[in-house]
Amino acid sequence: MTATGSDTRVALVTGGGGGIGSAVARRLADEGAAVAVVDRDDAAEAVAGRIRDAGGRAEAFLCDVSAESDVAALVEKVSGRLGAITDLCCVAGSIRRGTVPDLSLADWHRSFADNVDSVFLMCRAVLPLMERAGRGRIVTVASGWGLRAGEKAAAYCTAKAGVVMLTQAMALDHSPAGIRVNCVAPGDTRTPMLAREARQLGQSDTEFLAEAADRPLGRIGTPEDIAAAVAFLAGPDADFVTGAVLTVDGGGSV
Ligand SMILES: NC(=O)c1ccc[n+]([C@@H]2O[C@H](COP(=O)([O-])OP(=O)(O)OC[C@H]3O[C@@H](n4cnc5c(N)ncnc54)[C@H](O)[C@@H]3O)[C@@H](O)[C@H]2O)c1
């Protein structure tokens, strides 16, 4: 694929092979963006393929976004192949359920690497390019559990609180340069992550999903519910929005 003109929207979506990330990638492609679908899992290739089959523009990039050298190379590759990155959506993340005594130091570090280092490294690589361009949109994906603690998820809650604060710190620092930085905080959303959590807690999928649906709107979220919020924050209707944390959880935190 050739590089694009300066007015083209180029969205880089981390975790693009996963449940929410793939919905974000499809949604932004539907809105006309050329999408870099980034994941350490090769599911990213299938997501990019589906977007192309539907007439959109997308390329898959295999990358561990918690690894400093991989991220630098990734940003160079994406800019070269698709054009200057205008939208960065940091969706990649992982969960290891457990109380503090349940968790190894390696679990703790993995949680910070996948959820927080990934956002720091991606933003550190992309912000100078956006500053040079005088515009850019960054949307991070934290969790309702980054705002209010949940049971048996000590590392995840702490890491996601870090994502919320990192988002707001970057909004303060970089909005004057024309870069808006916002966060979506999803509640339980039907993706492979939920099935992994059920297994980690020794619960059946059915039992876990029934508990997760116990919220004012009476269902769990879909990846498309979350993608719509990301698209809003990245889009022109949110031109006066920066440093915001948009909770999308069917009223679960009310
Ligand atoms: N599903 C939920 O209920 C829920 C709720 C709140 C927040 N979230 C957050 O939403 C985001 C997406 O989660 P999901 O539910 O789609 O889960 P998912 O497991 O389907 O997708 C996560 C994707 O991120 C990728 N990833 C993780 N670490 C990575 C790394 N270091 N480098 C590259 N890729 C990496 C995984 O390979 C996976 O494809 C995560 O940040 C998650 O914490 C999910």
mmCIF file of C-alpha atoms and ligand atoms in Angstrom:
data_model
loop_
_atom_site.group_PDB
_atom_site.id
_atom_site.type_symbol
_atom_site.label_atom_id
_atom_site.label_comp_id
_atom_site.label_asym_id
_atom_site.label_seq_id
_atom_site.Cartn_x
_atom_site.Cartn_y
_atom_site.Cartn_z
ATOM 1 C CA MET A 1 0.000 0.000 0.000
ATOM 2 C CA THR A 2 1.352 3.450 -0.808
ATOM 3 C CA ALA A 3 1.727 6.378 1.575
ATOM 4 C CA THR A 4 -1.242 8.714 1.715
ATOM 5 C CA GLY A 5 -1.754 12.480 1.471
ATOM 6 C CA SER A 6 -1.480 14.765 4.495
ATOM 7 C CA ASP A 7 -5.265 15.108 4.904
ATOM 8 C CA THR A 8 -5.757 11.344 5.190
ATOM 9 C CA ARG A 9 -6.822 9.888 8.493
ATOM 10 C CA VAL A 10 -4.437 7.160 9.623
ATOM 11 C CA ALA A 11 -5.429 5.293 12.768
ATOM 12 C CA LEU A 12 -3.114 2.993 14.696
ATOM 13 C CA VAL A 13 -5.040 0.588 16.922
ATOM 14 C CA THR A 14 -3.110 -1.503 19.454
ATOM 15 C CA GLY A 15 -4.732 -4.738 20.575
ATOM 16 C CA GLY A 16 -6.363 -4.683 17.140
ATOM 17 C CA GLY A 17 -6.513 -8.483 17.003
ATOM 18 C CA GLY A 18 -8.643 -8.655 20.159
ATOM 19 C CA GLY A 19 -12.347 -8.227 20.833
ATOM 20 C CA ILE A 20 -12.570 -4.465 21.445
ATOM 21 C CA GLY A 21 -9.541 -3.531 19.328
ATOM 22 C CA SER A 22 -10.905 -5.300 16.248
ATOM 23 C CA ALA A 23 -14.241 -3.484 16.637
ATOM 24 C CA VAL A 24 -12.381 -0.166 16.946
ATOM 25 C CA ALA A 25 -10.328 -0.954 13.839
ATOM 26 C CA ARG A 26 -13.468 -1.841 11.827
ATOM 27 C CA ARG A 27 -15.339 1.230 13.053
ATOM 28 C CA LEU A 28 -12.535 3.662 12.167
ATOM 29 C CA ALA A 29 -12.091 1.980 8.777
ATOM 30 C CA ASP A 30 -15.842 2.415 8.179
ATOM 31 C CA GLU A 31 -15.310 6.113 8.914
ATOM 32 C CA GLY A 32 -12.688 6.257 6.165
ATOM 33 C CA ALA A 33 -9.455 5.880 8.109
ATOM 34 C CA ALA A 34 -6.547 3.796 6.868
ATOM 35 C CA VAL A 35 -6.004 1.498 9.844
ATOM 36 C CA ALA A 36 -2.848 -0.078 11.245
ATOM 37 C CA VAL A 37 -4.094 -3.141 13.120
ATOM 38 C CA VAL A 38 -1.392 -3.819 15.702
ATOM 39 C CA ASP A 39 -1.179 -6.856 17.961
ATOM 40 C CA ARG A 40 1.336 -9.384 19.248
ATOM 41 C CA ASP A 41 -1.157 -12.048 18.157
ATOM 42 C CA ASP A 42 -1.462 -12.874 14.468
ATOM 43 C CA ALA A 43 -5.257 -12.443 14.753
ATOM 44 C CA ALA A 44 -4.434 -8.899 13.610
ATOM 45 C CA GLU A 45 -3.904 -10.198 10.074
ATOM 46 C CA ALA A 46 -7.431 -11.630 9.877
ATOM 47 C CA VAL A 47 -8.905 -8.369 11.173
ATOM 48 C CA ALA A 48 -7.032 -6.318 8.559
ATOM 49 C CA GLY A 49 -8.096 -8.830 5.891
ATOM 50 C CA ARG A 50 -11.779 -8.494 6.850
ATOM 51 C CA ILE A 51 -11.517 -4.703 6.628
ATOM 52 C CA ARG A 52 -9.940 -4.919 3.176
ATOM 53 C CA ASP A 53 -12.587 -7.446 2.038
ATOM 54 C CA ALA A 54 -15.238 -4.921 3.078
ATOM 55 C CA GLY A 55 -13.575 -2.252 0.908
ATOM 56 C CA GLY A 56 -11.591 -0.476 3.621
ATOM 57 C CA ARG A 57 -7.873 0.186 4.011
ATOM 58 C CA ALA A 58 -5.966 -1.726 6.665
ATOM 59 C CA GLU A 59 -2.652 -3.413 7.282
ATOM 60 C CA ALA A 60 -1.655 -5.725 10.111
ATOM 61 C CA PHE A 61 1.524 -5.184 12.120
ATOM 62 C CA LEU A 62 2.812 -7.824 14.544
ATOM 63 C CA CYS A 63 4.291 -6.057 17.546
ATOM 64 C CA ASP A 64 4.638 -6.344 21.303
ATOM 65 C CA VAL A 65 3.711 -2.783 22.259
ATOM 66 C CA SER A 66 5.264 -3.195 25.716
ATOM 67 C CA ALA A 67 8.726 -3.582 24.119
ATOM 68 C CA GLU A 68 10.572 -0.305 23.592
ATOM 69 C CA SER A 69 12.552 -1.269 20.469
ATOM 70 C CA ASP A 70 9.512 -2.919 18.781
ATOM 71 C CA VAL A 71 7.441 0.236 19.262
ATOM 72 C CA ALA A 72 10.008 2.560 17.699
ATOM 73 C CA ALA A 73 10.266 0.278 14.645
ATOM 74 C CA LEU A 74 6.469 -0.061 14.453
ATOM 75 C CA VAL A 75 5.792 3.665 14.292
ATOM 76 C CA GLU A 76 8.344 4.102 11.548
ATOM 77 C CA LYS A 77 6.852 1.203 9.558
ATOM 78 C CA VAL A 78 3.252 2.389 9.924
ATOM 79 C CA SER A 79 4.107 5.975 8.961
ATOM 80 C CA GLY A 80 6.044 4.740 5.932
ATOM 81 C CA ARG A 81 3.326 2.375 4.726
ATOM 82 C CA LEU A 82 0.093 4.234 5.564
ATOM 83 C CA GLY A 83 1.157 7.851 6.154
ATOM 84 C CA ALA A 84 1.370 10.165 9.173
ATOM 85 C CA ILE A 85 -0.530 8.770 12.166
ATOM 86 C CA THR A 86 -3.467 11.055 13.039
ATOM 87 C CA ASP A 87 -5.297 8.787 15.507
ATOM 88 C CA LEU A 88 -3.730 6.547 18.134
ATOM 89 C CA CYS A 89 -6.028 4.128 19.944
ATOM 90 C CA CYS A 90 -4.311 2.286 22.778
ATOM 91 C CA VAL A 91 -6.574 -0.711 23.301
ATOM 92 C CA ALA A 92 -4.036 -3.471 24.075
ATOM 93 C CA GLY A 93 -4.225 -4.815 27.590
ATOM 94 C CA SER A 94 -4.285 -8.003 29.617
ATOM 95 C CA ILE A 95 -5.708 -9.213 32.900
ATOM 96 C CA ARG A 96 -4.472 -11.596 35.557
ATOM 97 C CA ARG A 97 -7.160 -11.944 38.233
ATOM 98 C CA GLY A 98 -5.943 -12.278 41.817
ATOM 99 C CA THR A 99 -5.551 -10.662 45.219
ATOM 100 C CA VAL A 100 -2.112 -9.309 46.150
ATOM 101 C CA PRO A 101 -0.969 -12.597 47.785
ATOM 102 C CA ASP A 102 -2.210 -14.522 44.730
ATOM 103 C CA LEU A 103 0.021 -12.590 42.329
ATOM 104 C CA SER A 104 3.654 -13.213 41.497
ATOM 105 C CA LEU A 105 5.944 -10.268 40.843
ATOM 106 C CA ALA A 106 5.987 -11.447 37.214
ATOM 107 C CA ASP A 107 2.149 -11.176 37.071
ATOM 108 C CA TRP A 108 2.394 -7.660 38.493
ATOM 109 C CA HIS A 109 5.060 -6.610 35.975
ATOM 110 C CA ARG A 110 3.153 -8.200 33.049
ATOM 111 C CA SER A 111 0.046 -6.270 34.022
ATOM 112 C CA PHE A 112 1.948 -2.989 34.055
ATOM 113 C CA ALA A 113 3.798 -3.834 30.833
ATOM 114 C CA ASP A 114 0.682 -4.695 28.812
ATOM 115 C CA ASN A 115 -1.640 -2.056 30.274
ATOM 116 C CA VAL A 116 0.555 0.945 31.144
ATOM 117 C CA ASP A 117 3.997 0.619 29.513
ATOM 118 C CA SER A 118 2.212 -0.014 26.200
ATOM 119 C CA VAL A 119 0.376 3.314 26.430
ATOM 120 C CA PHE A 120 3.487 5.179 27.581
ATOM 121 C CA LEU A 121 5.676 3.747 24.814
ATOM 122 C CA MET A 122 3.133 4.236 22.020
ATOM 123 C CA CYS A 123 2.373 7.800 23.065
ATOM 124 C CA ARG A 124 6.042 8.642 23.532
ATOM 125 C CA ALA A 125 6.716 7.492 19.976
ATOM 126 C CA VAL A 126 3.696 9.177 18.366
ATOM 127 C CA LEU A 127 3.326 12.463 20.289
ATOM 128 C CA PRO A 128 6.363 14.214 18.743
ATOM 129 C CA LEU A 129 5.037 13.366 15.257
ATOM 130 C CA MET A 130 1.583 14.703 16.126
ATOM 131 C CA GLU A 131 3.141 17.825 17.671
ATOM 132 C CA ARG A 132 5.041 18.450 14.465
ATOM 133 C CA ALA A 133 1.791 18.054 12.509
ATOM 134 C CA GLY A 134 -0.002 20.385 14.958
ATOM 135 C CA ARG A 135 -2.867 17.931 15.462
ATOM 136 C CA GLY A 136 -3.712 14.443 16.639
ATOM 137 C CA ARG A 137 -6.137 12.383 18.643
ATOM 138 C CA ILE A 138 -5.253 9.780 21.240
ATOM 139 C CA VAL A 139 -7.798 7.511 22.897
ATOM 140 C CA THR A 140 -6.738 5.106 25.629
ATOM 141 C CA VAL A 141 -8.798 2.205 26.938
ATOM 142 C CA ALA A 142 -8.687 1.823 30.722
ATOM 143 C CA SER A 143 -11.490 0.118 32.665
ATOM 144 C CA GLY A 144 -14.218 0.920 35.165
ATOM 145 C CA TRP A 145 -11.807 -0.825 37.523
ATOM 146 C CA GLY A 146 -9.302 1.965 36.957
ATOM 147 C CA LEU A 147 -11.809 4.281 38.654
ATOM 148 C CA ARG A 148 -13.237 2.000 41.319
ATOM 149 C CA ALA A 149 -11.587 -1.196 42.553
ATOM 150 C CA GLY A 150 -12.945 -4.640 41.736
ATOM 151 C CA GLU A 151 -12.387 -7.880 43.615
ATOM 152 C CA LYS A 152 -9.423 -10.156 42.923
ATOM 153 C CA ALA A 153 -7.873 -7.877 40.329
ATOM 154 C CA ALA A 154 -5.298 -5.889 42.338
ATOM 155 C CA ALA A 155 -2.656 -5.566 39.598
ATOM 156 C CA TYR A 156 -5.186 -4.835 36.853
ATOM 157 C CA CYS A 157 -7.052 -2.158 38.874
ATOM 158 C CA THR A 158 -3.785 -0.438 39.788
ATOM 159 C CA ALA A 159 -2.512 -0.536 36.205
ATOM 160 C CA LYS A 160 -5.778 0.792 34.761
ATOM 161 C CA ALA A 161 -5.824 3.637 37.318
ATOM 162 C CA GLY A 162 -2.385 4.431 35.909
ATOM 163 C CA VAL A 163 -3.831 4.544 32.388
ATOM 164 C CA VAL A 164 -6.497 7.034 33.514
ATOM 165 C CA MET A 165 -3.931 9.321 35.157
ATOM 166 C CA LEU A 166 -1.458 9.008 32.272
ATOM 167 C CA THR A 167 -4.247 10.021 29.875
ATOM 168 C CA GLN A 168 -5.100 13.105 31.894
ATOM 169 C CA ALA A 169 -1.434 14.088 32.362
ATOM 170 C CA MET A 170 -0.908 13.867 28.591
ATOM 171 C CA ALA A 171 -4.077 15.871 27.942
ATOM 172 C CA LEU A 172 -2.667 18.689 30.101
ATOM 173 C CA ASP A 173 0.745 18.570 28.476
ATOM 174 C CA HIS A 174 -0.210 18.148 24.818
ATOM 175 C CA SER A 175 -3.631 19.715 24.218
ATOM 176 C CA PRO A 176 -2.012 23.138 23.722
ATOM 177 C CA ALA A 177 -0.231 21.602 20.715
ATOM 178 C CA GLY A 178 -3.558 20.569 19.175
ATOM 179 C CA ILE A 179 -3.582 16.998 20.426
ATOM 180 C CA ARG A 180 -6.653 15.734 22.252
ATOM 181 C CA VAL A 181 -6.126 12.847 24.681
ATOM 182 C CA ASN A 182 -9.105 10.979 26.132
ATOM 183 C CA CYS A 183 -9.939 7.674 27.766
ATOM 184 C CA VAL A 184 -12.739 5.128 27.530
ATOM 185 C CA ALA A 185 -13.430 3.096 30.675
ATOM 186 C CA PRO A 186 -15.433 0.024 29.663
ATOM 187 C CA GLY A 187 -17.370 -2.251 31.952
ATOM 188 C CA ASP A 188 -17.631 -5.994 31.238
ATOM 189 C CA THR A 189 -17.617 -6.480 27.480
ATOM 190 C CA ARG A 190 -18.112 -9.754 25.612
ATOM 191 C CA THR A 191 -14.581 -10.562 24.376
ATOM 192 C CA PRO A 192 -12.048 -13.382 24.843
ATOM 193 C CA MET A 193 -10.784 -11.497 27.919
ATOM 194 C CA LEU A 194 -13.972 -12.325 29.826
ATOM 195 C CA ALA A 195 -13.633 -16.053 29.093
ATOM 196 C CA ARG A 196 -10.041 -15.924 30.385
ATOM 197 C CA GLU A 197 -11.200 -14.216 33.584
ATOM 198 C CA ALA A 198 -13.853 -16.888 34.164
ATOM 199 C CA ARG A 199 -11.174 -19.584 33.806
ATOM 200 C CA GLN A 200 -8.769 -17.765 36.131
ATOM 201 C CA LEU A 201 -11.513 -17.554 38.799
ATOM 202 C CA GLY A 202 -12.596 -21.171 38.266
ATOM 203 C CA GLN A 203 -16.100 -20.119 37.155
ATOM 204 C CA SER A 204 -18.097 -21.360 34.177
ATOM 205 C CA ASP A 205 -18.603 -18.927 31.293
ATOM 206 C CA THR A 206 -22.369 -18.996 31.906
ATOM 207 C CA GLU A 207 -22.060 -18.154 35.595
ATOM 208 C CA PHE A 208 -19.494 -15.416 34.910
ATOM 209 C CA LEU A 209 -21.529 -13.813 32.120
ATOM 210 C CA ALA A 210 -24.746 -13.887 34.190
ATOM 211 C CA GLU A 211 -23.004 -12.041 37.040
ATOM 212 C CA ALA A 212 -21.480 -9.561 34.582
ATOM 213 C CA ALA A 213 -24.901 -8.760 33.097
ATOM 214 C CA ASP A 214 -26.272 -7.772 36.520
ATOM 215 C CA ARG A 215 -26.265 -3.996 35.941
ATOM 216 C CA PRO A 216 -28.922 -1.298 35.283
ATOM 217 C CA LEU A 217 -29.069 -1.903 31.505
ATOM 218 C CA GLY A 218 -29.257 -5.673 32.108
ATOM 219 C CA ARG A 219 -26.596 -6.895 29.693
ATOM 220 C CA ILE A 220 -22.857 -6.905 29.201
ATOM 221 C CA GLY A 221 -21.291 -4.624 26.621
ATOM 222 C CA THR A 222 -20.462 -5.496 23.044
ATOM 223 C CA PRO A 223 -17.139 -4.559 21.454
ATOM 224 C CA GLU A 224 -19.153 -2.265 19.167
ATOM 225 C CA ASP A 225 -20.520 -0.345 22.207
ATOM 226 C CA ILE A 226 -16.953 0.444 23.217
ATOM 227 C CA ALA A 227 -15.805 1.159 19.654
ATOM 228 C CA ALA A 228 -18.591 3.753 19.306
ATOM 229 C CA ALA A 229 -17.252 5.621 22.347
ATOM 230 C CA VAL A 230 -13.683 5.471 21.017
ATOM 231 C CA ALA A 231 -14.885 6.747 17.627
ATOM 232 C CA PHE A 232 -16.743 9.618 19.294
ATOM 233 C CA LEU A 233 -13.679 10.706 21.279
ATOM 234 C CA ALA A 234 -11.444 10.422 18.203
ATOM 235 C CA GLY A 235 -13.929 12.175 15.947
ATOM 236 C CA PRO A 236 -14.866 15.789 15.180
ATOM 237 C CA ASP A 237 -17.916 15.780 17.506
ATOM 238 C CA ALA A 238 -15.434 15.682 20.396
ATOM 239 C CA ASP A 239 -13.347 18.620 19.189
ATOM 240 C CA PHE A 240 -13.734 20.380 22.571
ATOM 241 C CA VAL A 241 -13.140 17.232 24.642
ATOM 242 C CA THR A 242 -9.760 16.417 26.154
ATOM 243 C CA GLY A 243 -8.712 14.742 29.400
ATOM 244 C CA ALA A 244 -12.133 13.075 29.631
ATOM 245 C CA VAL A 245 -12.812 9.583 30.939
ATOM 246 C CA LEU A 246 -15.948 8.182 29.331
ATOM 247 C CA THR A 247 -17.412 5.273 31.285
ATOM 248 C CA VAL A 248 -19.265 2.811 29.046
ATOM 249 C CA ASP A 249 -20.681 0.120 31.296
ATOM 250 C CA GLY A 250 -24.460 -0.044 31.088
ATOM 251 C CA GLY A 251 -24.705 1.854 34.372
ATOM 252 C CA GLY A 252 -22.622 -0.746 36.234
ATOM 253 C CA SER A 253 -20.759 1.868 38.252
ATOM 254 C CA VAL A 254 -23.790 4.009 39.161
HETATM 255 N N1 LIG B 1 -13.547 -7.108 27.934
HETATM 256 C C1 LIG B 1 -13.816 -6.397 29.018
HETATM 257 O O1 LIG B 1 -14.751 -6.713 29.772
HETATM 258 C C2 LIG B 1 -13.017 -5.163 29.337
HETATM 259 C C3 LIG B 1 -13.473 -4.330 30.367
HETATM 260 C C4 LIG B 1 -12.741 -3.188 30.689
HETATM 261 C C5 LIG B 1 -11.585 -2.878 29.974
HETATM 262 N N2 LIG B 1 -11.171 -3.726 28.996
HETATM 263 C C6 LIG B 1 -9.950 -3.354 28.289
HETATM 264 O O2 LIG B 1 -10.202 -3.298 26.906
HETATM 265 C C7 LIG B 1 -8.996 -3.579 26.185
HETATM 266 C C8 LIG B 1 -9.283 -4.650 25.144
HETATM 267 O O3 LIG B 1 -9.638 -5.847 25.820
HETATM 268 P P1 LIG B 1 -10.498 -7.003 25.146
HETATM 269 O O4 LIG B 1 -11.616 -7.267 26.045
HETATM 270 O O5 LIG B 1 -10.739 -6.713 23.721
HETATM 271 O O6 LIG B 1 -9.492 -8.226 25.342
HETATM 272 P P2 LIG B 1 -8.832 -9.191 24.257
HETATM 273 O O7 LIG B 1 -8.010 -10.136 25.057
HETATM 274 O O8 LIG B 1 -9.853 -9.710 23.330
HETATM 275 O O9 LIG B 1 -7.882 -8.198 23.434
HETATM 276 C C9 LIG B 1 -6.700 -7.657 23.959
HETATM 277 C C10 LIG B 1 -5.678 -7.689 22.835
HETATM 278 O O10 LIG B 1 -4.521 -6.972 23.259
HETATM 279 C C11 LIG B 1 -3.396 -7.685 22.778
HETATM 280 N N3 LIG B 1 -2.243 -7.348 23.603
HETATM 281 C C12 LIG B 1 -2.134 -7.421 24.960
HETATM 282 N N4 LIG B 1 -0.924 -7.033 25.333
HETATM 283 C C13 LIG B 1 -0.236 -6.700 24.202
HETATM 284 C C14 LIG B 1 1.072 -6.251 23.940
HETATM 285 N N5 LIG B 1 1.950 -6.055 24.943
HETATM 286 N N6 LIG B 1 1.432 -6.009 22.650
HETATM 287 C C15 LIG B 1 0.564 -6.207 21.630
HETATM 288 N N7 LIG B 1 -0.692 -6.650 21.818
HETATM 289 C C16 LIG B 1 -1.080 -6.897 23.085
HETATM 290 C C17 LIG B 1 -3.779 -9.163 22.893
HETATM 291 O O11 LIG B 1 -2.971 -9.985 22.063
HETATM 292 C C18 LIG B 1 -5.237 -9.120 22.483
HETATM 293 O O12 LIG B 1 -5.396 -9.341 21.086
HETATM 294 C C19 LIG B 1 -7.973 -4.000 27.239
HETATM 295 O O13 LIG B 1 -7.137 -2.902 27.538
HETATM 296 C C20 LIG B 1 -8.832 -4.358 28.420
HETATM 297 O O14 LIG B 1 -8.146 -4.236 29.637
HETATM 298 C C21 LIG B 1 -11.845 -4.847 28.635
#
